[in-house]
Amino acid sequence: MVRRLLKGFPPAETRGPYTGIHTNGDKGLIDDGSDRITFVDEKIEFFHFHPTCQAETITSVSSSFTVVPNMITEAEEEMLMKEVEPHLKRLKYEFDHWDDAIHGFREIERSRWSQQVSSILGRIRTTAFPDSCQQLPQTHVLDLAKSGVIKPHVDSVRFCGNIISGLCLLSDAVMRLRHVELKDQVVDVLVKRRSLYIMRDEARYNFTHEILGEEESFFCGEAVERGRRVSVISRNQPTEESPVDSATQS
Ligand code: OGA
Ligand code: MN
């Protein structure tokens, strides 16, 4: 059972004029066949900082949330789906409980994988977690129906440490981060199909995260088509340094 702590359900943002794009300025190398090798700035925009964002929000989210586009190939996505689909298919999507953090989902947790999938998960783990950290043995697979939504919540600090990584399969989506106290500090993140996101420290503890439903699924005013979306989520164990939860939880 994955623990999530619901933090209210704020109304949809009014999408004002877009101002604060932040770019993941990955430097890439282009070998054009000549002797020259050109550096390019691949400005892929994954963050949309809402106009009300303070500089501190931009700094803290940019340093504690990472998106790795194309973390896996199409063939690897297919391989992962082939392995999880039979287990997911046995379950029904849950739509009943509106007070739950997630609506329209089914989920499994697994610790045994084929060798091929283990090697993909190993790659994700070395990308997302430092060697020193103790990961949870179970990988969580969350299947969100096309009409499903993940409402704003913070993952339980009792059951999960400072790092959460999610590999996104089958559909692009928009993840919205909102500061738990400063409600106008809102950042949208474009989490594309086959990308990996890594949410740590400030983004993990000080912001709620949510996946926008199909009606709300816009990034910088552009519709992001939502289909069925499966995420493969790895987490680490809480440590002694992890914050303790002040709210009551089951
Ligand atoms: C969760 C969650 C995000 C995702 O399961 O707690 O926030 O990408 N999932 O599916
Ligand atoms: Mn979560």
Short mmCIF file of C-alpha atoms and ligand atoms in Angstrom, two decimals:
data_model
loop_
_atom_site.label_atom_id
_atom_site.label_comp_id
_atom_site.label_asym_id
_atom_site.label_seq_id
_atom_site.Cartn_x
_atom_site.Cartn_y
_atom_site.Cartn_z
CA MET A 1 0.00 0.00 0.00
CA VAL A 2 1.50 3.30 -1.06
CA ARG A 3 0.99 6.09 1.46
CA ARG A 4 0.11 9.54 0.34
CA LEU A 5 -0.93 12.50 2.41
CA LEU A 6 -3.60 14.57 0.76
CA LYS A 7 -3.05 18.29 1.05
CA GLY A 8 -6.33 19.80 -0.05
CA PHE A 9 -7.50 20.06 -3.60
CA PRO A 10 -6.93 23.60 -4.84
CA PRO A 11 -8.97 24.90 -7.76
CA ALA A 12 -7.54 24.79 -11.27
CA GLU A 13 -5.08 27.56 -12.03
CA THR A 14 -6.10 30.41 -14.20
CA ARG A 15 -3.64 30.26 -17.02
CA GLY A 16 -2.36 33.77 -17.34
CA PRO A 17 0.13 35.00 -19.88
CA TYR A 18 3.12 32.80 -19.79
CA THR A 19 6.25 34.43 -18.45
CA GLY A 20 8.65 32.22 -16.60
CA ILE A 21 9.99 29.42 -18.76
CA HIS A 22 12.95 27.68 -17.29
CA THR A 23 15.00 25.52 -19.57
CA ASN A 24 16.95 22.39 -18.90
CA GLY A 25 20.02 23.58 -20.75
CA ASP A 26 21.53 20.22 -21.54
CA LYS A 27 24.63 20.57 -23.60
CA GLY A 28 24.75 18.13 -26.46
CA LEU A 29 27.38 17.24 -29.01
CA ILE A 30 26.67 17.20 -32.73
CA ASP A 31 28.97 15.28 -34.98
CA ASP A 32 28.08 16.48 -38.48
CA GLY A 33 30.54 14.18 -40.20
CA SER A 34 33.12 16.94 -40.68
CA ASP A 35 36.09 17.50 -38.40
CA ARG A 36 34.10 20.01 -36.45
CA ILE A 37 32.12 18.99 -33.43
CA THR A 38 29.51 21.55 -32.48
CA PHE A 39 28.13 22.16 -29.01
CA VAL A 40 24.44 22.83 -28.98
CA ASP A 41 22.24 24.05 -26.22
CA GLU A 42 19.30 21.71 -26.31
CA LYS A 43 16.72 23.96 -24.70
CA ILE A 44 13.96 21.60 -23.86
CA GLU A 45 11.47 23.33 -21.65
CA PHE A 46 10.11 21.08 -18.96
CA PHE A 47 9.28 23.65 -16.31
CA HIS A 48 6.60 26.29 -16.50
CA PHE A 49 6.96 28.61 -13.53
CA HIS A 50 3.66 30.43 -13.09
CA PRO A 51 3.98 34.22 -13.25
CA THR A 52 3.51 34.52 -9.48
CA CYS A 53 6.62 32.44 -8.78
CA GLN A 54 9.30 34.00 -6.62
CA ALA A 55 12.98 33.67 -7.47
CA GLU A 56 13.38 31.30 -4.54
CA THR A 57 10.80 28.90 -5.99
CA ILE A 58 12.59 28.89 -9.32
CA THR A 59 15.92 28.17 -7.63
CA SER A 60 14.62 25.51 -5.29
CA VAL A 61 12.53 23.61 -7.83
CA SER A 62 15.23 23.77 -10.52
CA SER A 63 17.74 22.31 -8.12
CA SER A 64 15.53 19.60 -6.65
CA PHE A 65 13.49 18.37 -9.62
CA THR A 66 15.09 16.84 -12.70
CA VAL A 67 13.58 15.54 -15.92
CA VAL A 68 15.55 13.12 -18.07
CA PRO A 69 13.85 12.91 -21.47
CA ASN A 70 13.99 9.63 -23.40
CA MET A 71 15.30 7.68 -20.46
CA ILE A 72 14.26 4.48 -22.22
CA THR A 73 13.72 3.41 -25.83
CA GLU A 74 10.39 2.44 -27.36
CA ALA A 75 11.49 -1.21 -27.26
CA GLU A 76 12.27 -0.94 -23.55
CA GLU A 77 8.91 0.69 -22.88
CA GLU A 78 7.24 -2.21 -24.66
CA MET A 79 9.25 -4.71 -22.64
CA LEU A 80 8.29 -3.04 -19.36
CA MET A 81 4.62 -2.91 -20.31
CA LYS A 82 4.65 -6.57 -21.32
CA GLU A 83 5.90 -7.45 -17.88
CA VAL A 84 3.48 -5.34 -15.84
CA GLU A 85 0.35 -5.56 -17.99
CA PRO A 86 -0.75 -9.09 -16.96
CA HIS A 87 -0.60 -8.06 -13.28
CA LEU A 88 -2.36 -4.72 -13.81
CA LYS A 89 -5.06 -6.28 -15.96
CA ARG A 90 -6.20 -8.44 -13.07
CA LEU A 91 -7.20 -5.30 -11.18
CA LYS A 92 -10.04 -2.89 -11.78
CA TYR A 93 -9.46 0.84 -12.01
CA GLU A 94 -10.63 2.47 -8.77
CA PHE A 95 -12.92 5.43 -9.31
CA ASP A 96 -14.98 5.30 -6.13
CA HIS A 97 -13.24 7.24 -3.43
CA TRP A 98 -13.13 10.94 -4.22
CA ASP A 99 -11.35 11.65 -0.97
CA ASP A 100 -8.42 9.48 -1.99
CA ALA A 101 -5.32 11.09 -3.45
CA ILE A 102 -5.76 9.25 -6.74
CA HIS A 103 -8.85 8.73 -8.82
CA GLY A 104 -9.10 6.25 -11.69
CA PHE A 105 -6.11 4.07 -11.00
CA ARG A 106 -4.82 0.61 -10.26
CA GLU A 107 -1.44 -0.17 -8.81
CA ILE A 108 0.98 -2.96 -8.03
CA GLU A 109 4.25 -3.22 -6.18
CA ARG A 110 6.90 -5.62 -7.37
CA SER A 111 10.36 -6.65 -6.37
CA ARG A 112 10.97 -9.51 -8.83
CA TRP A 113 11.64 -8.67 -12.43
CA SER A 114 13.07 -10.35 -15.51
CA GLN A 115 16.74 -9.77 -16.10
CA GLN A 116 16.07 -7.31 -18.91
CA VAL A 117 13.69 -5.19 -16.88
CA SER A 118 16.00 -5.37 -13.86
CA SER A 119 18.74 -3.86 -15.94
CA ILE A 120 16.47 -0.96 -17.00
CA LEU A 121 15.46 -0.40 -13.38
CA GLY A 122 19.11 -0.56 -12.37
CA ARG A 123 19.90 2.22 -14.83
CA ILE A 124 17.10 4.32 -13.38
CA ARG A 125 18.31 3.72 -9.86
CA THR A 126 21.88 4.74 -10.62
CA THR A 127 20.57 7.89 -12.31
CA ALA A 128 18.20 8.84 -9.52
CA PHE A 129 19.82 7.67 -6.28
CA PRO A 130 23.28 8.13 -4.81
CA ASP A 131 25.14 4.87 -4.04
CA SER A 132 24.87 5.46 -0.35
CA CYS A 133 21.12 5.49 -0.17
CA GLN A 134 18.90 2.61 0.81
CA GLN A 135 16.14 2.12 -1.70
CA LEU A 136 12.79 0.56 -1.00
CA PRO A 137 12.94 -3.01 -2.34
CA GLN A 138 9.56 -2.71 -4.04
CA THR A 139 9.04 -0.81 -7.27
CA HIS A 140 5.61 0.79 -7.45
CA VAL A 141 3.72 0.68 -10.73
CA LEU A 142 0.80 3.08 -10.97
CA ASP A 143 -1.63 2.78 -13.87
CA LEU A 144 -3.75 5.88 -14.32
CA ALA A 145 -6.77 5.57 -16.62
CA LYS A 146 -7.16 8.18 -19.38
CA SER A 147 -9.74 9.89 -17.19
CA GLY A 148 -7.74 9.41 -13.98
CA VAL A 149 -6.15 12.15 -11.88
CA ILE A 150 -3.60 12.30 -9.11
CA LYS A 151 -4.69 15.01 -6.71
CA PRO A 152 -2.24 17.26 -4.86
CA HIS A 153 -0.44 15.34 -2.14
CA VAL A 154 2.90 14.84 -0.48
CA ASP A 155 4.14 11.27 -0.21
CA SER A 156 4.23 10.05 3.37
CA VAL A 157 7.49 10.96 5.09
CA ARG A 158 7.07 7.94 7.30
CA PHE A 159 7.31 5.44 4.45
CA CYS A 160 9.45 7.18 1.88
CA GLY A 161 12.77 9.04 2.02
CA ASN A 162 13.97 12.18 0.28
CA ILE A 163 14.02 10.89 -3.33
CA ILE A 164 11.18 9.77 -5.58
CA SER A 165 11.77 8.88 -9.22
CA GLY A 166 9.12 8.12 -11.80
CA LEU A 167 9.50 6.61 -15.25
CA CYS A 168 6.58 7.68 -17.43
CA LEU A 169 5.08 5.19 -19.87
CA LEU A 170 2.37 5.34 -22.54
CA SER A 171 1.35 9.01 -22.29
CA ASP A 172 2.71 12.52 -21.81
CA ALA A 173 1.29 14.34 -18.79
CA VAL A 174 1.60 17.51 -16.74
CA MET A 175 2.75 17.30 -13.14
CA ARG A 176 1.91 20.35 -11.05
CA LEU A 177 3.96 21.30 -8.01
CA ARG A 178 2.53 23.73 -5.51
CA HIS A 179 4.24 25.04 -2.38
CA VAL A 180 2.50 23.61 0.69
CA GLU A 181 2.28 27.00 2.40
CA LEU A 182 2.69 29.59 -0.35
CA LYS A 183 -0.19 28.44 -2.51
CA ASP A 184 0.57 30.84 -5.36
CA GLN A 185 3.95 29.20 -5.92
CA VAL A 186 3.02 26.85 -8.73
CA VAL A 187 5.26 25.06 -11.20
CA ASP A 188 4.06 22.84 -14.01
CA VAL A 189 6.37 20.11 -15.22
CA LEU A 190 6.01 18.43 -18.59
CA VAL A 191 6.59 14.73 -17.91
CA LYS A 192 6.77 13.21 -21.33
CA ARG A 193 6.30 9.60 -22.29
CA ARG A 194 9.53 7.59 -21.67
CA SER A 195 11.04 10.35 -19.55
CA LEU A 196 12.23 9.94 -15.98
CA TYR A 197 11.60 12.54 -13.34
CA ILE A 198 13.51 12.77 -10.09
CA MET A 199 11.96 14.70 -7.22
CA ARG A 200 14.18 15.32 -4.21
CA ASP A 201 14.35 17.28 -0.96
CA GLU A 202 12.58 20.64 -1.38
CA ALA A 203 10.42 19.56 -4.33
CA ARG A 204 9.57 16.37 -2.49
CA TYR A 205 8.84 17.85 0.95
CA ASN A 206 7.80 21.48 0.42
CA PHE A 207 5.58 21.10 -2.63
CA THR A 208 2.54 18.97 -3.30
CA HIS A 209 2.59 17.12 -6.61
CA GLU A 210 -0.34 16.12 -8.78
CA ILE A 211 -0.99 14.82 -12.28
CA LEU A 212 -3.53 16.97 -14.07
CA GLY A 213 -6.66 15.28 -15.40
CA GLU A 214 -7.37 15.29 -19.12
CA GLU A 215 -9.51 18.46 -18.98
CA GLU A 216 -6.79 20.41 -17.18
CA SER A 217 -3.85 18.98 -19.04
CA PHE A 218 -2.19 22.10 -20.42
CA PHE A 219 1.45 23.12 -20.41
CA CYS A 220 2.16 26.80 -21.12
CA GLY A 221 -1.34 27.06 -22.57
CA GLU A 222 -0.79 24.14 -24.97
CA ALA A 223 -2.95 21.04 -24.60
CA VAL A 224 -1.01 17.95 -23.56
CA GLU A 225 -3.06 14.98 -24.63
CA ARG A 226 -3.57 12.56 -21.79
CA GLY A 227 -4.08 8.88 -22.42
CA ARG A 228 -3.72 5.93 -20.12
CA ARG A 229 -0.48 6.54 -18.25
CA VAL A 230 1.67 4.07 -16.37
CA SER A 231 4.43 5.24 -14.06
CA VAL A 232 7.17 3.11 -12.58
CA ILE A 233 8.13 4.71 -9.30
CA SER A 234 11.21 4.05 -7.18
CA ARG A 235 11.65 5.50 -3.72
CA ASN A 236 14.25 5.36 -0.98
CA GLN A 237 13.89 4.55 2.70
CA PRO A 238 13.45 7.35 5.18
CA THR A 239 16.60 7.95 7.22
CA GLU A 240 17.25 9.51 10.60
CA GLU A 241 17.70 12.85 8.91
CA SER A 242 14.30 12.64 7.21
CA PRO A 243 11.76 15.12 8.53
CA VAL A 244 9.16 13.67 10.85
CA ASP A 245 5.56 14.02 10.00
CA SER A 246 3.64 16.45 12.12
CA ALA A 247 0.23 15.49 10.74
CA THR A 248 -1.58 12.39 11.84
CA GLN A 249 -1.48 9.55 9.40
CA SER A 250 -2.75 6.06 9.22
C1 OGA B 1 2.24 8.67 -6.23
C2 OGA B 1 2.49 9.67 -7.30
C3 OGA B 1 3.14 10.16 -9.56
C4 OGA B 1 3.25 9.52 -10.90
O1 OGA B 1 1.99 7.50 -6.58
O2 OGA B 1 2.36 9.02 -5.05
O3 OGA B 1 2.55 10.82 -6.98
O4 OGA B 1 4.07 9.98 -11.70
N1 OGA B 1 2.68 9.27 -8.57
O5 OGA B 1 2.53 8.57 -11.14
MN MN B 2 3.17 10.99 -4.89
#
